[in-house]
Structures are given as structure tokens and as C-alpha cells.
Amino acid sequence: MTDKTADFTQGSILKKLVAFMMPVLGALILQAAYGAVDLLVVGRFGSTSGLSAVSTGSQVLNLVTFVVVQFAMGITVLIARYLGEKRPEQIGSVIGGAAIVFTTISVGLFIVMVCFAHPIAILMQAPAEAIELTAVYIRICGSGIFFIVAYNLLSAIFRGLGDSKSPLLFVLVACIINVFGDLILVAGFHMNAAGAAIATVFAQAISVVFAVVLIKKELPFKIRKKDFCLNPQCKKFLIIGLPLALQEFLTQMSFLALCAFVNRLGLEASSGYGVACKIVNFAMLVPSALMQSMASFVSQNVGAGKAKRAKKSMFTGIGVGLVVGCFVLTLVFLKGDVLAGFFSTDAAVIQNGFAYLRGFAPETIVTAVLFSMVGYFNGNDRTLWVMTQGLIQTLLVRLPMAYIMSIQPNASLTKI
């Protein structure tokens, strides 16, 4: 292994897993803060309709981002596998093929988000007062979707190499720029939701430039011009990534449907749900970091023929997740109103956010177990199983029950 890659096939599993996971967690925290800052600044210096627009629009952006992240998991797993098999010369064509595939995806997303922003806002059942602002937010983010996709692709490449620190640097740069952008455009120029969207896109663009400069200098292998084509490696990472992307797409669509169910309860419920979702994003950070780290950790060990060590790492991850999950559950359930108060000064919005968090709290324990298992199966290329369980929980549990709860006469965000 070179200096820029980590060897997960020997040494203490707990120490190496935590050491690799911490920068992943740091990057996820900054990404969550990245979105939370938009909501925080608009909530303080914008309007309630602007807050609702950022809340609804960010749900759409989350759909796109999370699907791209899962799609890119195929690249992470494949690169880690080649490192474990001591075949790093294959990685150049993986990255070249990925660049072509993800550029094509970016073009498609650009067309959909820019040309259909208004219908998307209506489909999301954004409150009437917030439809135009929501459409503007989606359109601006769609204009910069190339940078959002590129960032996540570059992060997937580095994680596959066993380097979780570089993606942390990328998102740190983006987060700092986004904070200043929000303060200047929203608080200074009073651009409301549009200002938050512009700051987001500009920050991602600078982050990608930073990442490209770093990737040119630090790669432990060469990428040639002929690698940039639809080569046989594309099929390999598509087989791994497509089931995950489909499962994530349907899962996020269920959350968009959930957002639409909530929007029917009014502007305050919509804004409260948006605030709660930002807090939920923070609560899910450790399980998500474990899942992403586990995929690289397991894949490298499987490539090296160490299946038992790969399985042991899954149980180690579950243990770490449960310890953190118990703490997060207590905090969210007992102090959810205090957390919601960071994002809004409106008492009704805070109470609606707290109501949703009370219903969500037990999930912090369940995901501690599930996400480590999902990361293990991803690392073993068993992504069809991951897709199957995801579709069952989405189509047979979350959507039907949330809809039934939302149409009750005494519908509340806790029950939803």
C-alpha cells in the first residue's frame, strides 16, 4: 500500500475502522452543517415562505445527492477490491469510465432540475406562498448540479483508496465558503432562498476545483487519456452501484412523498418538518459514516481473501453504532425542542419540529445495527440484497403507514 492508501487487512479492526471512519464522519457532519446553515440563515434573515422553500427544495437536492452517493459506492468498492487484490493498475480505467458515466448523469439532472423546477415544486405540494421560491431554489441548484455530482464522485474515489481525509478537506472548504456566501447573500443582500442556493452551488464549485488539483498530485497510479471511455470497468461498478442507487432513489422518493404529506398540514408543519429533517440528518451521521467506511474496509479484506476479518469488522461497527445511538436517542427525545430552536424562532415551527423528532427517536438505535450490516453487504458486492430490504421497508412500511397517519383527523408529525 502507498502512503495515500490505508491497509485494512491487518492490525486492530477497532482502531483502523475508527481511524478511517472519523474523517468520513467529519465530512458528513460538515455536509449536514452545509445544508443546516442554509436553513439557519434563511430562518433568521429570510421569510417563513423562504424557509419552507429551502426545506422543500433541499429535499429534492438530497434525493439527487444521496442517489449519486450510492451510485458512486460501486466505484469505492471496486477500487478497494483492486487494492486488496494488489492490482492497482486497474484503477485508472475505473476512474476514466466513471468520469464519462457521471458526466452523462449530470447532463440529465441539469435538464430535469432546470427545465422542470416549477412542476417539481408543485408535485412536492409546496405551500402556495412558497412555490415560486421553491422553484427558484431547485433551478439554481440544478444549474450547478455538475459540481455536486463531481464532488461525490471524487470523494468515492478517495474512500476507495482508503483515504478518508481528502474528502473531509473538500467539504471543509465548501462549508466555509457556503457560510460566508449565505451571510453575504441572505443576511446582507436579503436574497432569501435564492441566495442560499447560489451560495451552495458556488461553494461546491470551489470544492471541486480544490479536489481536482489534489487528485492530480496525490494519486498513487496513472490515469491515461484512453481510460476516459465506456470501458469494461463501467459494467463492473454499475452492477454494484445501480441496485444501491435504485434503492436510494425509491427511499428518497418516499421521503419526498412524506414531505408532501406533511405540506398538506400547512406552512408551519412544512417548516417544522424541514427543521426536524436537518436534525435527523445529524442524528444519522454515525450510522452513515459506519456504512460508508464498512464498504471500503470489507471490500479490501474480501479482495485479500480475509472473509472472517471482514465479518468481524461488521460486528465491531454495530457495537460502535449502538453506543453512539443510545446517546443520540436520549438527546433527540428529551431535548428536541432545544435543537429545533437553533433553526427557527417561530414557536409553532419549533413545536412541529419537536413533534416529528419524538416519533423519529427510536430509529437511532435500529439504524446503528442496520447500516453496519448494509455496509458489510455492499463491500461483499451483495447489493441486490441491500436493494431488496430497502424496497420492502420503503414500499410496504414507510409510505403506506405515513399516508394512513397523515389522513387521520388528528394527524400529527409524531404519528407520521
Short mmCIF file of C-alpha atoms in Angstrom, two decimals, residues 1-311:
data_model
loop_
_atom_site.label_atom_id
_atom_site.label_comp_id
_atom_site.label_asym_id
_atom_site.label_seq_id
_atom_site.Cartn_x
_atom_site.Cartn_y
_atom_site.Cartn_z
CA MET A 1 0.00 0.00 0.00
CA THR A 2 1.24 3.52 -0.77
CA ASP A 3 1.25 6.40 1.68
CA LYS A 4 -2.10 7.60 0.31
CA THR A 5 -3.84 4.27 0.82
CA ALA A 6 -4.72 2.52 4.07
CA ASP A 7 -4.16 -1.20 4.62
CA PHE A 8 -7.26 -2.61 6.37
CA THR A 9 -6.17 -6.25 6.08
CA GLN A 10 -4.06 -6.35 9.25
CA GLY A 11 -3.86 -4.79 12.72
CA SER A 12 -6.61 -3.84 15.19
CA ILE A 13 -10.02 -3.72 13.48
CA LEU A 14 -11.48 -1.25 16.01
CA LYS A 15 -8.55 1.17 15.78
CA LYS A 16 -8.34 1.07 11.98
CA LEU A 17 -12.11 1.25 11.48
CA VAL A 18 -12.50 4.21 13.84
CA ALA A 19 -9.43 5.96 12.37
CA PHE A 20 -10.87 5.62 8.87
CA MET A 21 -14.42 6.44 9.98
CA MET A 22 -13.64 9.67 11.85
CA PRO A 23 -12.73 11.73 8.75
CA VAL A 24 -15.77 10.22 6.97
CA LEU A 25 -17.90 11.29 9.93
CA GLY A 26 -16.26 14.71 9.89
CA ALA A 27 -17.10 15.14 6.21
CA LEU A 28 -20.70 14.06 6.83
CA ILE A 29 -21.01 16.48 9.77
CA LEU A 30 -19.77 19.32 7.58
CA GLN A 31 -22.16 18.29 4.78
CA ALA A 32 -25.06 18.28 7.22
CA ALA A 33 -23.89 21.63 8.60
CA TYR A 34 -23.66 22.80 5.00
CA GLY A 35 -27.39 22.27 4.49
CA ALA A 36 -28.27 23.33 8.02
CA VAL A 37 -26.57 26.70 7.54
CA ASP A 38 -28.86 27.44 4.58
CA LEU A 39 -31.89 26.71 6.74
CA LEU A 40 -30.47 28.55 9.75
CA VAL A 41 -29.60 31.76 7.88
CA VAL A 42 -32.85 31.83 5.87
CA GLY A 43 -34.80 31.08 9.06
CA ARG A 44 -33.12 34.05 10.81
CA PHE A 45 -32.82 36.56 7.99
CA GLY A 46 -35.36 35.41 5.39
CA SER A 47 -39.09 34.75 5.44
CA THR A 48 -41.20 31.79 6.57
CA SER A 49 -42.02 31.08 2.91
CA GLY A 50 -38.27 31.19 2.17
CA LEU A 51 -37.68 28.71 5.00
CA SER A 52 -40.32 26.40 3.54
CA ALA A 53 -38.76 26.78 0.07
CA VAL A 54 -35.29 25.81 1.32
CA SER A 55 -36.84 22.95 3.31
CA THR A 56 -38.72 21.54 0.31
CA GLY A 57 -36.01 22.34 -2.25
CA SER A 58 -33.31 20.73 -0.14
CA GLN A 59 -35.39 17.54 -0.04
CA VAL A 60 -35.13 17.42 -3.83
CA LEU A 61 -31.39 18.15 -3.69
CA ASN A 62 -30.97 15.43 -1.05
CA LEU A 63 -32.69 12.96 -3.37
CA VAL A 64 -30.17 13.71 -6.12
CA THR A 65 -27.14 13.78 -3.81
CA PHE A 66 -27.94 10.58 -1.92
CA VAL A 67 -28.65 8.64 -5.13
CA VAL A 68 -25.35 9.81 -6.62
CA VAL A 69 -23.51 8.82 -3.39
CA GLN A 70 -24.97 5.29 -3.53
CA PHE A 71 -24.27 5.01 -7.25
CA ALA A 72 -20.64 6.02 -6.57
CA MET A 73 -20.42 3.28 -3.93
CA GLY A 74 -19.77 0.89 -6.82
CA ILE A 75 -16.59 2.82 -7.60
CA THR A 76 -15.48 2.84 -3.94
CA VAL A 77 -15.97 -0.93 -3.62
CA LEU A 78 -14.26 -1.74 -6.93
CA ILE A 79 -11.19 0.41 -6.20
CA ALA A 80 -10.86 -1.07 -2.68
CA ARG A 81 -11.19 -4.57 -4.16
CA TYR A 82 -8.37 -3.96 -6.64
CA LEU A 83 -6.16 -2.65 -3.83
CA GLY A 84 -6.86 -5.77 -1.77
CA GLU A 85 -6.07 -7.94 -4.79
CA LYS A 86 -2.80 -5.97 -5.37
CA ARG A 87 -3.99 -4.86 -8.85
CA PRO A 88 -3.87 -1.03 -8.66
CA GLU A 89 -3.16 -0.76 -12.41
CA GLN A 90 -6.89 -1.43 -12.98
CA ILE A 91 -7.96 1.68 -11.08
CA GLY A 92 -7.18 4.19 -13.85
CA SER A 93 -9.78 2.71 -16.19
CA VAL A 94 -12.32 2.58 -13.33
CA ILE A 95 -11.94 6.33 -12.78
CA GLY A 96 -11.91 7.14 -16.50
CA GLY A 97 -15.10 5.18 -17.14
CA ALA A 98 -16.74 6.71 -14.07
CA ALA A 99 -15.97 10.22 -15.34
CA ILE A 100 -17.90 9.53 -18.57
CA VAL A 101 -20.86 7.88 -16.81
CA PHE A 102 -21.22 10.58 -14.15
CA THR A 103 -20.90 13.40 -16.69
CA THR A 104 -23.83 11.89 -18.59
CA ILE A 105 -25.83 11.67 -15.34
CA SER A 106 -25.05 15.34 -14.63
CA VAL A 107 -26.38 16.44 -18.02
CA GLY A 108 -29.65 14.55 -17.43
CA LEU A 109 -30.08 16.01 -13.94
CA PHE A 110 -29.33 19.53 -15.23
CA ILE A 111 -32.11 19.28 -17.84
CA VAL A 112 -34.68 17.90 -15.37
CA MET A 113 -33.97 20.30 -12.49
CA VAL A 114 -33.65 23.47 -14.60
CA CYS A 115 -36.48 22.86 -17.06
CA PHE A 116 -38.97 21.28 -14.65
CA ALA A 117 -38.27 23.18 -11.41
CA HIS A 118 -41.79 24.66 -11.19
CA PRO A 119 -43.65 21.35 -11.80
CA ILE A 120 -41.35 19.69 -9.25
CA ALA A 121 -42.27 22.34 -6.65
CA ILE A 122 -45.98 21.75 -7.35
CA LEU A 123 -45.51 17.96 -7.24
CA MET A 124 -43.87 18.40 -3.84
CA GLN A 125 -47.06 20.18 -2.73
CA ALA A 126 -45.05 23.18 -1.55
CA PRO A 127 -47.35 25.66 0.24
CA ALA A 128 -48.83 28.21 -2.21
CA GLU A 129 -46.82 31.05 -0.66
CA ALA A 130 -43.56 29.16 -1.25
CA ILE A 131 -44.00 27.58 -4.72
CA GLU A 132 -42.09 30.25 -6.68
CA LEU A 133 -39.25 30.43 -4.16
CA THR A 134 -39.01 26.61 -4.14
CA ALA A 135 -38.81 26.52 -7.95
CA VAL A 136 -36.04 29.16 -7.92
CA TYR A 137 -34.06 27.18 -5.31
CA ILE A 138 -34.35 23.94 -7.34
CA ARG A 139 -33.46 25.69 -10.61
CA ILE A 140 -30.32 27.32 -9.22
CA CYS A 141 -29.13 24.09 -7.59
CA GLY A 142 -29.85 22.27 -10.87
CA SER A 143 -27.66 24.76 -12.73
CA GLY A 144 -24.72 23.73 -10.57
CA ILE A 145 -25.51 20.02 -10.38
CA PHE A 146 -22.28 19.13 -12.23
CA PHE A 147 -20.23 20.33 -9.25
CA ILE A 148 -22.40 18.42 -6.75
CA VAL A 149 -22.02 15.19 -8.76
CA ALA A 150 -18.29 15.74 -9.30
CA TYR A 151 -17.64 16.27 -5.59
CA ASN A 152 -19.34 13.00 -4.65
CA LEU A 153 -17.51 11.07 -7.40
CA LEU A 154 -14.13 12.37 -6.27
CA SER A 155 -14.94 11.55 -2.63
CA ALA A 156 -15.90 7.99 -3.63
CA ILE A 157 -12.57 7.56 -5.42
CA PHE A 158 -10.54 8.68 -2.39
CA ARG A 159 -12.55 6.49 0.02
CA GLY A 160 -11.92 3.50 -2.25
CA LEU A 161 -8.20 4.24 -1.94
CA GLY A 162 -8.55 4.10 1.85
CA ASP A 163 -8.10 7.88 2.10
CA SER A 164 -10.96 9.42 4.07
CA LYS A 165 -9.08 12.63 4.95
CA SER A 166 -9.12 14.23 1.49
CA PRO A 167 -12.95 14.25 1.18
CA LEU A 168 -13.01 15.91 4.61
CA LEU A 169 -10.79 18.71 3.26
CA PHE A 170 -13.04 19.11 0.18
CA VAL A 171 -16.20 19.57 2.20
CA LEU A 172 -14.45 21.78 4.78
CA VAL A 173 -13.55 24.21 2.00
CA ALA A 174 -17.13 24.09 0.67
CA CYS A 175 -18.67 24.55 4.11
CA ILE A 176 -16.59 27.63 4.95
CA ILE A 177 -17.40 29.27 1.59
CA ASN A 178 -21.10 28.38 1.96
CA VAL A 179 -21.31 30.01 5.40
CA PHE A 180 -19.82 33.27 4.11
CA GLY A 181 -21.96 33.06 0.95
CA ASP A 182 -25.16 32.64 2.98
CA LEU A 183 -24.30 35.53 5.28
CA ILE A 184 -23.45 37.84 2.36
CA LEU A 185 -26.34 36.91 0.03
CA VAL A 186 -29.14 36.15 2.53
CA ALA A 187 -28.33 38.29 5.56
CA GLY A 188 -26.54 41.06 3.61
CA PHE A 189 -28.36 41.30 0.27
CA HIS A 190 -31.67 39.78 1.50
CA MET A 191 -31.84 37.30 -1.41
CA ASN A 192 -33.77 34.77 0.71
CA ALA A 193 -33.90 31.18 -0.69
CA ALA A 194 -32.21 32.18 -3.98
CA GLY A 195 -29.19 33.49 -2.08
CA ALA A 196 -28.87 30.21 -0.18
CA ALA A 197 -28.97 28.23 -3.45
CA ILE A 198 -26.32 30.42 -5.13
CA ALA A 199 -24.04 30.10 -2.10
CA THR A 200 -24.45 26.30 -2.19
CA VAL A 201 -23.53 25.98 -5.88
CA PHE A 202 -20.56 28.38 -5.66
CA ALA A 203 -19.17 26.56 -2.61
CA GLN A 204 -19.42 23.17 -4.34
CA ALA A 205 -17.68 24.55 -7.43
CA ILE A 206 -14.69 25.80 -5.42
CA SER A 207 -14.55 22.47 -3.56
CA VAL A 208 -14.39 20.52 -6.84
CA VAL A 209 -11.56 22.70 -8.17
CA PHE A 210 -9.67 22.06 -4.92
CA ALA A 211 -10.30 18.29 -5.23
CA VAL A 212 -9.15 18.11 -8.87
CA VAL A 213 -5.87 19.86 -8.01
CA LEU A 214 -5.33 17.41 -5.12
CA ILE A 215 -6.22 14.30 -7.13
CA LYS A 216 -3.70 15.21 -9.84
CA LYS A 217 -0.91 15.48 -7.30
CA GLU A 218 -1.69 12.61 -4.94
CA LEU A 219 -2.85 9.59 -6.98
CA PRO A 220 -0.63 6.52 -6.44
CA PHE A 221 -1.17 5.43 -10.08
CA LYS A 222 -1.58 6.96 -13.53
CA ILE A 223 -4.75 7.82 -15.45
CA ARG A 224 -4.29 7.85 -19.23
CA LYS A 225 -6.39 9.59 -21.88
CA LYS A 226 -7.54 6.24 -23.28
CA ASP A 227 -9.10 5.41 -19.87
CA PHE A 228 -11.79 8.04 -20.45
CA CYS A 229 -14.31 5.92 -22.30
CA LEU A 230 -17.11 3.42 -21.68
CA ASN A 231 -14.80 0.52 -20.84
CA PRO A 232 -15.40 -2.93 -19.22
CA GLN A 233 -14.89 -1.44 -15.74
CA CYS A 234 -18.11 0.57 -16.20
CA LYS A 235 -20.17 -2.62 -16.24
CA LYS A 236 -18.50 -3.80 -13.04
CA PHE A 237 -19.19 -0.67 -10.98
CA LEU A 238 -22.67 -0.33 -12.49
CA ILE A 239 -23.57 -3.85 -11.34
CA ILE A 240 -22.56 -2.88 -7.79
CA GLY A 241 -23.87 0.70 -7.78
CA LEU A 242 -27.14 0.53 -9.73
CA PRO A 243 -29.11 -1.56 -7.18
CA LEU A 244 -27.95 0.81 -4.43
CA ALA A 245 -28.88 3.87 -6.50
CA LEU A 246 -32.33 2.44 -7.30
CA GLN A 247 -32.97 1.57 -3.66
CA GLU A 248 -31.80 5.01 -2.53
CA PHE A 249 -33.92 6.70 -5.22
CA LEU A 250 -37.07 4.96 -4.06
CA THR A 251 -36.19 5.59 -0.40
CA GLN A 252 -35.67 9.30 -1.06
CA MET A 253 -38.85 9.41 -3.17
CA SER A 254 -40.65 8.05 -0.12
CA PHE A 255 -39.23 10.93 1.92
CA LEU A 256 -40.36 13.38 -0.76
CA ALA A 257 -43.83 11.82 -0.56
CA LEU A 258 -43.59 12.16 3.22
CA CYS A 259 -42.69 15.83 2.75
CA ALA A 260 -45.76 16.22 0.51
CA PHE A 261 -47.98 14.54 3.14
CA VAL A 262 -46.65 16.99 5.74
CA ASN A 263 -47.01 20.02 3.43
CA ARG A 264 -50.76 19.38 3.33
CA LEU A 265 -50.86 20.16 7.06
CA GLY A 266 -49.82 23.79 6.37
CA LEU A 267 -46.86 26.16 6.26
CA GLU A 268 -45.88 25.77 9.95
CA ALA A 269 -45.90 21.97 9.73
CA SER A 270 -43.88 22.15 6.48
CA SER A 271 -41.26 24.43 8.05
CA GLY A 272 -41.19 22.36 11.28
CA TYR A 273 -40.66 19.17 9.27
CA GLY A 274 -37.81 20.85 7.36
CA VAL A 275 -36.14 21.82 10.64
CA ALA A 276 -36.61 18.30 12.04
CA CYS A 277 -35.10 16.76 8.90
CA LYS A 278 -31.90 18.76 9.38
CA ILE A 279 -31.64 17.44 12.95
CA VAL A 280 -32.40 13.90 11.72
CA ASN A 281 -29.57 14.27 9.20
CA PHE A 282 -27.18 14.97 12.09
CA ALA A 283 -28.59 12.06 14.12
CA MET A 284 -27.93 9.66 11.23
CA LEU A 285 -24.32 10.73 10.75
CA VAL A 286 -22.57 7.99 12.75
CA PRO A 287 -24.58 5.11 11.17
CA SER A 288 -23.97 6.65 7.71
CA ALA A 289 -20.23 7.03 8.40
CA LEU A 290 -20.10 3.40 9.55
CA MET A 291 -21.90 2.24 6.39
CA GLN A 292 -19.55 4.12 4.04
CA SER A 293 -16.43 3.10 5.96
CA MET A 294 -17.55 -0.53 6.24
CA ALA A 295 -17.86 -0.87 2.45
CA SER A 296 -14.21 0.11 1.88
CA PHE A 297 -12.98 -1.87 4.90
CA VAL A 298 -14.85 -5.07 3.98
CA SER A 299 -14.14 -4.87 0.24
CA GLN A 300 -10.39 -4.60 0.77
CA ASN A 301 -10.40 -7.60 3.13
CA VAL A 302 -12.54 -9.68 0.77
CA GLY A 303 -10.12 -8.83 -2.06
CA ALA A 304 -7.26 -10.04 0.15
CA GLY A 305 -9.14 -13.28 0.94
CA LYS A 306 -9.84 -12.41 4.59
CA ALA A 307 -13.59 -13.08 4.83
CA LYS A 308 -13.57 -13.72 8.61
CA ARG A 309 -11.87 -10.41 9.31
CA ALA A 310 -14.46 -8.70 7.08
CA LYS A 311 -17.33 -10.19 9.08
#
